[in-house]
Tab-separated table of N, CA, C and O in Angstrom:
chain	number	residue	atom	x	y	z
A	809	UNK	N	119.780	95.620	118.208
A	809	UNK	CA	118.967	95.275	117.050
A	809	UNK	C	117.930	96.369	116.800
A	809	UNK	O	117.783	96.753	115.640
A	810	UNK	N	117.338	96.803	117.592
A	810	UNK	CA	116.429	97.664	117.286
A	810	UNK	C	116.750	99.297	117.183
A	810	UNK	O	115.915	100.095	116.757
A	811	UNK	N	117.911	99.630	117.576
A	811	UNK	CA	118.723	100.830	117.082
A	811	UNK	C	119.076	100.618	115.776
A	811	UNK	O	119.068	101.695	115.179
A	812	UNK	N	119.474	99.428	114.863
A	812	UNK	CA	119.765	99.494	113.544
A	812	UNK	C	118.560	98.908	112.947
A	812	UNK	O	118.811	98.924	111.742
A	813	UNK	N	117.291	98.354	113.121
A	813	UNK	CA	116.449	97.739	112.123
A	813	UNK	C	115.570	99.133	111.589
A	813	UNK	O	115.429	100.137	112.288
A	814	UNK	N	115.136	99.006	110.504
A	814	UNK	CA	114.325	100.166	109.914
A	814	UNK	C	113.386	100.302	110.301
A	814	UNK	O	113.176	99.247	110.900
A	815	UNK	N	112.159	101.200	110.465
A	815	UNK	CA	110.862	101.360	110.323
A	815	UNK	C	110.488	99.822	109.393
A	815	UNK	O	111.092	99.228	108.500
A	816	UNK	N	109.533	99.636	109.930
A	816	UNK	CA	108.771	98.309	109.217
A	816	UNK	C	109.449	96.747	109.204
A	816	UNK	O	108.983	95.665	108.848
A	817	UNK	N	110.780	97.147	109.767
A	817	UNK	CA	111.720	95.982	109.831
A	817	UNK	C	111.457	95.010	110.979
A	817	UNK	O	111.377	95.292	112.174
A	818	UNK	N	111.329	93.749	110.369
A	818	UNK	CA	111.117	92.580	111.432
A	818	UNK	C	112.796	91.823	111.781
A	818	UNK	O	113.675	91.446	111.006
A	819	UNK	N	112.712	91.828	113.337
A	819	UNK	CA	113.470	90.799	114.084
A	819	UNK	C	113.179	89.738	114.150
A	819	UNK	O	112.021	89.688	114.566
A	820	UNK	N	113.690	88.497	113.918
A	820	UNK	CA	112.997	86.886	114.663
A	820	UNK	C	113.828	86.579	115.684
A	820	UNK	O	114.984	87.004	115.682
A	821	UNK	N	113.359	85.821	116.662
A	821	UNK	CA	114.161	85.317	118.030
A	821	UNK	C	114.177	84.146	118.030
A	821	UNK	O	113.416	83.755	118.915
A	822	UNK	N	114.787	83.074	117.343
A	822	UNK	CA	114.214	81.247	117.630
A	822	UNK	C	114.876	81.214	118.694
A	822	UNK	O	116.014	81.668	118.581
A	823	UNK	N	114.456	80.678	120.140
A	823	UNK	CA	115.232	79.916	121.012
A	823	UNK	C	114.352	79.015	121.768
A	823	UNK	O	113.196	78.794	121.407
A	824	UNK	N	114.957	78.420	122.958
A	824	UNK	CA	114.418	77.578	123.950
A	824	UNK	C	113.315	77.965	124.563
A	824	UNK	O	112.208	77.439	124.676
A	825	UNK	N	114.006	79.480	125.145
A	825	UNK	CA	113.661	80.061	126.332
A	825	UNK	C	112.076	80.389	125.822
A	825	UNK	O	111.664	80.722	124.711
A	826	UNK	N	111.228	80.112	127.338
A	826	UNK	CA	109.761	79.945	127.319
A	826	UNK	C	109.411	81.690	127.291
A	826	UNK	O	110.219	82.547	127.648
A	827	UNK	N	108.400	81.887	126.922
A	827	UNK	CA	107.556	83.395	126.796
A	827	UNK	C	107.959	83.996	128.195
A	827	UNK	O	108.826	84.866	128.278
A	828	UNK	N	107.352	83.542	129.192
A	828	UNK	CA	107.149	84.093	130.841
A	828	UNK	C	108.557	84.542	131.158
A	828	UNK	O	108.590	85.592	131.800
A	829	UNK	N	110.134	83.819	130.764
A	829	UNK	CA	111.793	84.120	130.676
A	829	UNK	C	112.121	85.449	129.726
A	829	UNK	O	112.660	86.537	129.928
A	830	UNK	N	111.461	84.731	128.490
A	830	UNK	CA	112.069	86.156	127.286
A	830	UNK	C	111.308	87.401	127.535
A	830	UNK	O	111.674	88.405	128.147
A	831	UNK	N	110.083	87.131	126.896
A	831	UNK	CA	109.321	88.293	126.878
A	831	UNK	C	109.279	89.462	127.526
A	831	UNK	O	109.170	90.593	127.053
A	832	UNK	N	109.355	89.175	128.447
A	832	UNK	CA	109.436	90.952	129.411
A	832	UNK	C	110.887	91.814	128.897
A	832	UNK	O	110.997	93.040	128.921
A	833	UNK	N	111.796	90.980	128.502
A	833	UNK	CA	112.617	91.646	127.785
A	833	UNK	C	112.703	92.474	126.279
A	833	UNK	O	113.267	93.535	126.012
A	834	UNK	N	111.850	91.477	125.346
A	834	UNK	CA	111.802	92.137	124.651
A	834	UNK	C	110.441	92.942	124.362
A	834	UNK	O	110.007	93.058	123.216
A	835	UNK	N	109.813	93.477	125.460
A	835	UNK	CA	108.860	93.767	125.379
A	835	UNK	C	108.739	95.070	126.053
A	835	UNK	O	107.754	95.612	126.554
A	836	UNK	N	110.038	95.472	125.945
A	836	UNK	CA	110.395	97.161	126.203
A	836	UNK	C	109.979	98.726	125.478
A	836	UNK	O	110.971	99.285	125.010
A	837	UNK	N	109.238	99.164	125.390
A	837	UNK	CA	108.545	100.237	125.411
A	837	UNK	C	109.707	101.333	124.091
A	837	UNK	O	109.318	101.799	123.020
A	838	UNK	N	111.138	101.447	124.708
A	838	UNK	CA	112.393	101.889	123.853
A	838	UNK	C	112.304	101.229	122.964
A	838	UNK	O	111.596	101.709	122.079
A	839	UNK	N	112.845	99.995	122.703
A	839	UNK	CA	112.468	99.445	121.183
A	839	UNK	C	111.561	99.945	120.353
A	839	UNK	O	111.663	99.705	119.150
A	840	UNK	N	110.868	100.463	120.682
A	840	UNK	CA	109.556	100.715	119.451
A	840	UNK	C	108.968	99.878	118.430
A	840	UNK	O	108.455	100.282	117.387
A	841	UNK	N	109.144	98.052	119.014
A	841	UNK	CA	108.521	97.670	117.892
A	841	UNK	C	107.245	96.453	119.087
A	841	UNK	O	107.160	96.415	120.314
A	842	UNK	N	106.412	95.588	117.925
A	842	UNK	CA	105.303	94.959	118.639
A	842	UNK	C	105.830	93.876	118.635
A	842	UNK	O	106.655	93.683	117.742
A	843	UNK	N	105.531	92.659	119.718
A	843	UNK	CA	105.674	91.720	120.146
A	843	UNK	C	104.816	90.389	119.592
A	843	UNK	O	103.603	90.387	119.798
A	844	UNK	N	105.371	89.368	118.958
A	844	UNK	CA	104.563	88.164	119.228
A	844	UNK	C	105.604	87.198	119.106
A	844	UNK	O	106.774	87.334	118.748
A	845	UNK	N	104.411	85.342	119.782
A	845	UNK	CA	105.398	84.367	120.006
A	845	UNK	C	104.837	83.736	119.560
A	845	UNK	O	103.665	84.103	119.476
A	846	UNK	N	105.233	82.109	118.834
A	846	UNK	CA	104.774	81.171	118.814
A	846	UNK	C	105.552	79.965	119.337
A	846	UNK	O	106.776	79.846	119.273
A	847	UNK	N	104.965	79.362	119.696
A	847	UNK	CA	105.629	77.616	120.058
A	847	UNK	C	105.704	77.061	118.868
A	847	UNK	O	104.941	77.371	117.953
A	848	UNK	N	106.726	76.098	118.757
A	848	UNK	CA	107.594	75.231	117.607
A	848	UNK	C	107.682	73.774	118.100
A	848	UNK	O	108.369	73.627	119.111
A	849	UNK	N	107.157	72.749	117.615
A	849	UNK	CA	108.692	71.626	117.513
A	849	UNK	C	107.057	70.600	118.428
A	849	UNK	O	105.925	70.937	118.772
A	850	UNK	N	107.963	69.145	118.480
A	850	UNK	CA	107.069	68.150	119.063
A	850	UNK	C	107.612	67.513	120.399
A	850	UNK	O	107.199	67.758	121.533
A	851	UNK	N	108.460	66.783	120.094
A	851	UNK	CA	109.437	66.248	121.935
A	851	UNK	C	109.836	67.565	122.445
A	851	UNK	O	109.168	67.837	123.443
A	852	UNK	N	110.857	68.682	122.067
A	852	UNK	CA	110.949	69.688	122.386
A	852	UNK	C	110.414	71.063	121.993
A	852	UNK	O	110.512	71.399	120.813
A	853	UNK	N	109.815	71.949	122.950
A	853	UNK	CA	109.545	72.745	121.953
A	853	UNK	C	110.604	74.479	122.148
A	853	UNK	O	111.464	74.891	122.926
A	854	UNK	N	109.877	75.014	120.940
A	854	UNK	CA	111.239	76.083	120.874
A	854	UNK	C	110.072	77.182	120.199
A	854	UNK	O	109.041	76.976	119.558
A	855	UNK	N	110.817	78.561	120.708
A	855	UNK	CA	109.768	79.276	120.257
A	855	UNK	C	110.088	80.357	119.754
A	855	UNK	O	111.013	81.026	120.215
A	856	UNK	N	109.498	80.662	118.891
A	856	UNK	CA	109.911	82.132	117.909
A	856	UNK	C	109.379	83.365	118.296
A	856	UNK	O	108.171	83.425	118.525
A	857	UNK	N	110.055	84.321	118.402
A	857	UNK	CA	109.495	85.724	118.877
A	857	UNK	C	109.876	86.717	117.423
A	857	UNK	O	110.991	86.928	116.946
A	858	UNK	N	109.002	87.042	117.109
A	858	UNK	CA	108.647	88.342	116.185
A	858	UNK	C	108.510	89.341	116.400
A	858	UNK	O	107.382	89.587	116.827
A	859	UNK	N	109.513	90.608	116.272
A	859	UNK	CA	109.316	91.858	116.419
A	859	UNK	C	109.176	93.066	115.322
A	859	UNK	O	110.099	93.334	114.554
A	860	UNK	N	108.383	93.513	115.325
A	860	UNK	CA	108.143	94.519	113.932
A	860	UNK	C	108.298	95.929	114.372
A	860	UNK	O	107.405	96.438	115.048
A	861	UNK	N	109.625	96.772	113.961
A	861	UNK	CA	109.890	97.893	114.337
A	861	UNK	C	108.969	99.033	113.980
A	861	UNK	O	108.619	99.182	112.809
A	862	UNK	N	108.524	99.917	115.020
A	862	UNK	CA	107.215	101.092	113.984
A	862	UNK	C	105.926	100.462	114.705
A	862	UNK	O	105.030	101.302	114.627
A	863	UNK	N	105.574	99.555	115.236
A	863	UNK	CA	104.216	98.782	115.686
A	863	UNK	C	104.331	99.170	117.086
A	863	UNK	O	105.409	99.379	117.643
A	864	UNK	N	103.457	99.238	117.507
A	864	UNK	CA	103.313	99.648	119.170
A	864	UNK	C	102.943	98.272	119.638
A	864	UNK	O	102.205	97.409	119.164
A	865	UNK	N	103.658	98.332	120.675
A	865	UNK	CA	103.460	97.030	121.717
A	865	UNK	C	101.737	96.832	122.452
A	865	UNK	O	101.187	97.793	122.991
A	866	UNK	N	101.027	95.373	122.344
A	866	UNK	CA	99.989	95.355	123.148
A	866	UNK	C	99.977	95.902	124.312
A	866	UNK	O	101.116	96.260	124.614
A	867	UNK	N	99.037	96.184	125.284
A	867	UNK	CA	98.862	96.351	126.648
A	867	UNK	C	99.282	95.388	127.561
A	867	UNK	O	99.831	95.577	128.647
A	868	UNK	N	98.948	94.239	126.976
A	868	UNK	CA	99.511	93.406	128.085
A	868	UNK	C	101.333	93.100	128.035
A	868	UNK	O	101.963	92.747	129.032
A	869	UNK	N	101.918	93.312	126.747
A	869	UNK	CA	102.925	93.245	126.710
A	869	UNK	C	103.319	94.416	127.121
A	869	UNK	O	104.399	94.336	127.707
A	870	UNK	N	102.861	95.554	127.052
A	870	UNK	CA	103.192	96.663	127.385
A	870	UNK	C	103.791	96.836	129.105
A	870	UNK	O	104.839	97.307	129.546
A	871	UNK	N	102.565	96.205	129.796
A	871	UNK	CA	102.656	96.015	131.382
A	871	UNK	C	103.798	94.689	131.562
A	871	UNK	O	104.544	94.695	132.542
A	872	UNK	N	103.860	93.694	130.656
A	872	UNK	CA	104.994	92.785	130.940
A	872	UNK	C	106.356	93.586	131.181
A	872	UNK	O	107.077	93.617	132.178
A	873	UNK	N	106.491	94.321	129.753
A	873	UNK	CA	108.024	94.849	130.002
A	873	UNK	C	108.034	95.464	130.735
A	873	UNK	O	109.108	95.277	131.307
A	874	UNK	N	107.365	96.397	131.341
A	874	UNK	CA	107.014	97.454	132.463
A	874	UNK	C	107.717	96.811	134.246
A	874	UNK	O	108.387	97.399	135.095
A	875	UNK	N	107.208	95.524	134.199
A	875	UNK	CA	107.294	94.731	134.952
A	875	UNK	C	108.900	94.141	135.566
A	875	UNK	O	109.142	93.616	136.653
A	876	UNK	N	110.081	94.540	134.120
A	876	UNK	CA	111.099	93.858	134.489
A	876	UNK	C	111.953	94.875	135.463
A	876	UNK	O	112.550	94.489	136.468
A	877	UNK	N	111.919	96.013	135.078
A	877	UNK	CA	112.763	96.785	135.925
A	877	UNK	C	112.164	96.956	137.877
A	877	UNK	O	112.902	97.386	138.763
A	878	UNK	N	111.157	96.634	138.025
A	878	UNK	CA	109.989	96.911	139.328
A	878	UNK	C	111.541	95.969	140.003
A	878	UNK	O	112.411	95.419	139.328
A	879	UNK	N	111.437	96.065	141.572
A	879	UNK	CA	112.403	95.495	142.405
A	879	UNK	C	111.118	94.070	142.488
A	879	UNK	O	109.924	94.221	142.229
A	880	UNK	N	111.835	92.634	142.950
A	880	UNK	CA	111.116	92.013	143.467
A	880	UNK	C	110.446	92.036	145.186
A	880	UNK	O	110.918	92.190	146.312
A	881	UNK	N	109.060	91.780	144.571
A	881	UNK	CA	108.583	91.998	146.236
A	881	UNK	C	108.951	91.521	147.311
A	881	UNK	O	109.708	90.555	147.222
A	882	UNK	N	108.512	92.072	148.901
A	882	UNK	CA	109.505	91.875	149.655
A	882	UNK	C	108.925	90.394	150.202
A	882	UNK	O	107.764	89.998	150.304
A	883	UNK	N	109.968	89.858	150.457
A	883	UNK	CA	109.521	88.838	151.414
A	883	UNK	C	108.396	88.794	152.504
A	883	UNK	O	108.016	89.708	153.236
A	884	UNK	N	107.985	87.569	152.430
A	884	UNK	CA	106.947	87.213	153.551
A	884	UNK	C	107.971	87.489	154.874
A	884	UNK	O	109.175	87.249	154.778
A	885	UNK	N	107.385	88.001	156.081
A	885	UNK	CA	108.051	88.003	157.186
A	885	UNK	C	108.687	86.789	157.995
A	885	UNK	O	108.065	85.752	157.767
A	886	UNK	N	109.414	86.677	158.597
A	886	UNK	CA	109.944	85.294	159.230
A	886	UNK	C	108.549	85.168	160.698
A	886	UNK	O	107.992	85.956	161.463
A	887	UNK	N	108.518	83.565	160.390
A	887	UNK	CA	108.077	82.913	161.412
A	887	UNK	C	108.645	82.840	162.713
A	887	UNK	O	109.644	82.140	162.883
A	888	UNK	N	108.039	83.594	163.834
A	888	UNK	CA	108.713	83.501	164.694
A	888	UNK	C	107.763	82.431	165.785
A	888	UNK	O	106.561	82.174	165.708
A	889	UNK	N	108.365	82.136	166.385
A	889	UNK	CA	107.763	80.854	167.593
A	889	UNK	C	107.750	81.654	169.359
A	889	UNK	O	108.770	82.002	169.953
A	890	UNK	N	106.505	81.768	169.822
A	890	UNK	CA	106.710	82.010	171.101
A	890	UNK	C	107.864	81.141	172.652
A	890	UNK	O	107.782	79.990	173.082
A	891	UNK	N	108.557	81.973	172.979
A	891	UNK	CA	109.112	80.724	173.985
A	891	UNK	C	108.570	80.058	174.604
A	891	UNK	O	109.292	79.155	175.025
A	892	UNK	N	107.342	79.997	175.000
A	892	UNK	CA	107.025	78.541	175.479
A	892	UNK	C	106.714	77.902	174.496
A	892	UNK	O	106.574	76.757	174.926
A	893	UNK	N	106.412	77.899	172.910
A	893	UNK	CA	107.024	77.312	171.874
A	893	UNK	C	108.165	76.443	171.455
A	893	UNK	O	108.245	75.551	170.610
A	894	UNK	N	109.211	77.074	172.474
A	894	UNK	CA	110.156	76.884	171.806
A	894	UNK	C	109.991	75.329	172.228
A	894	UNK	O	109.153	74.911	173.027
A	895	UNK	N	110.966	74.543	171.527
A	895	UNK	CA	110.749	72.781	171.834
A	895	UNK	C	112.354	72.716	171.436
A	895	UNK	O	112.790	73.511	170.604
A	896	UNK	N	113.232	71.716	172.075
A	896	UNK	CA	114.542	71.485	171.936
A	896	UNK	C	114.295	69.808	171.391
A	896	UNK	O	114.320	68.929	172.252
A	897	UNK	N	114.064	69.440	169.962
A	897	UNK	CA	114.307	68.607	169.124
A	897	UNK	C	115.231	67.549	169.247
A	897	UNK	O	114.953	66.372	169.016
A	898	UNK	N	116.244	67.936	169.583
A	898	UNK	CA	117.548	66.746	169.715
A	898	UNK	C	117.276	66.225	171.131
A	898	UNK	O	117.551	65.038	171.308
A	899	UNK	N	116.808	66.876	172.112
A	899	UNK	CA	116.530	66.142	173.696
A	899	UNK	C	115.550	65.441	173.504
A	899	UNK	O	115.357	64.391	174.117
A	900	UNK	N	114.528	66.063	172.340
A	900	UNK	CA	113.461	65.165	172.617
A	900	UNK	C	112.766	63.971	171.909
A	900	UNK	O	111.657	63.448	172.018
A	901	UNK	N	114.184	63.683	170.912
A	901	UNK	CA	114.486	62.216	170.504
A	901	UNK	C	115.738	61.110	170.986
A	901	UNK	O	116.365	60.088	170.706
A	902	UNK	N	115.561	62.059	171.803
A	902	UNK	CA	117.122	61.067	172.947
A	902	UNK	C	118.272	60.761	172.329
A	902	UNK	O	118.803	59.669	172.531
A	903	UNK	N	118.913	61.858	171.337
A	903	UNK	CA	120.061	61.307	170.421
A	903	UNK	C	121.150	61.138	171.273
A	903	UNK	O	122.217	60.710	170.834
């Protein structure tokens, strides 16, 4: 979409998917256009994303899209238990 929309040309996005899911996607730096969302609807809601080709992306959207390619951080380390820790569970409910 944003390889064929013009200078000044707006995209709309209606879907489900919440800001914190979409956004970092379309909030890529290559596109060259600016970002906004709104929420829709009453029992469900649904939300529209607006993109205007030629507009520079906010800062904070800027650091969102920035954000999708990063690896996820590493895990917390495993819990390990000292051996005199250790406790044998099944002996010590008499199964």
């Amino acid at each position: 979409v944003s390889r064929v929309l013009r200078p000044g040309g707006r995209f709309l996005s209606i879907t489900f998917a919440q800001p914190h899911f979409r956004a970092p996607h379309y909030a890529q730096e290559a596109f060259g256009w600016s970002l906004r969302h709104a929420a829709c609807g009453d029992a469900f809601h649904y939300f529209v994303y607006i993109m205007c080709k030629g507009q520079p992306l906010a800062p904070s959207d800027l650091a969102l899209g920035r954000q999708l390619g990063r690896p996820p951080p590493a895990p917390p380390p495993p819990i390990t238990m000292a051996e005199d820790e250790d406790e044998d569970f099944l002996r010590a409910i008499e199964l």
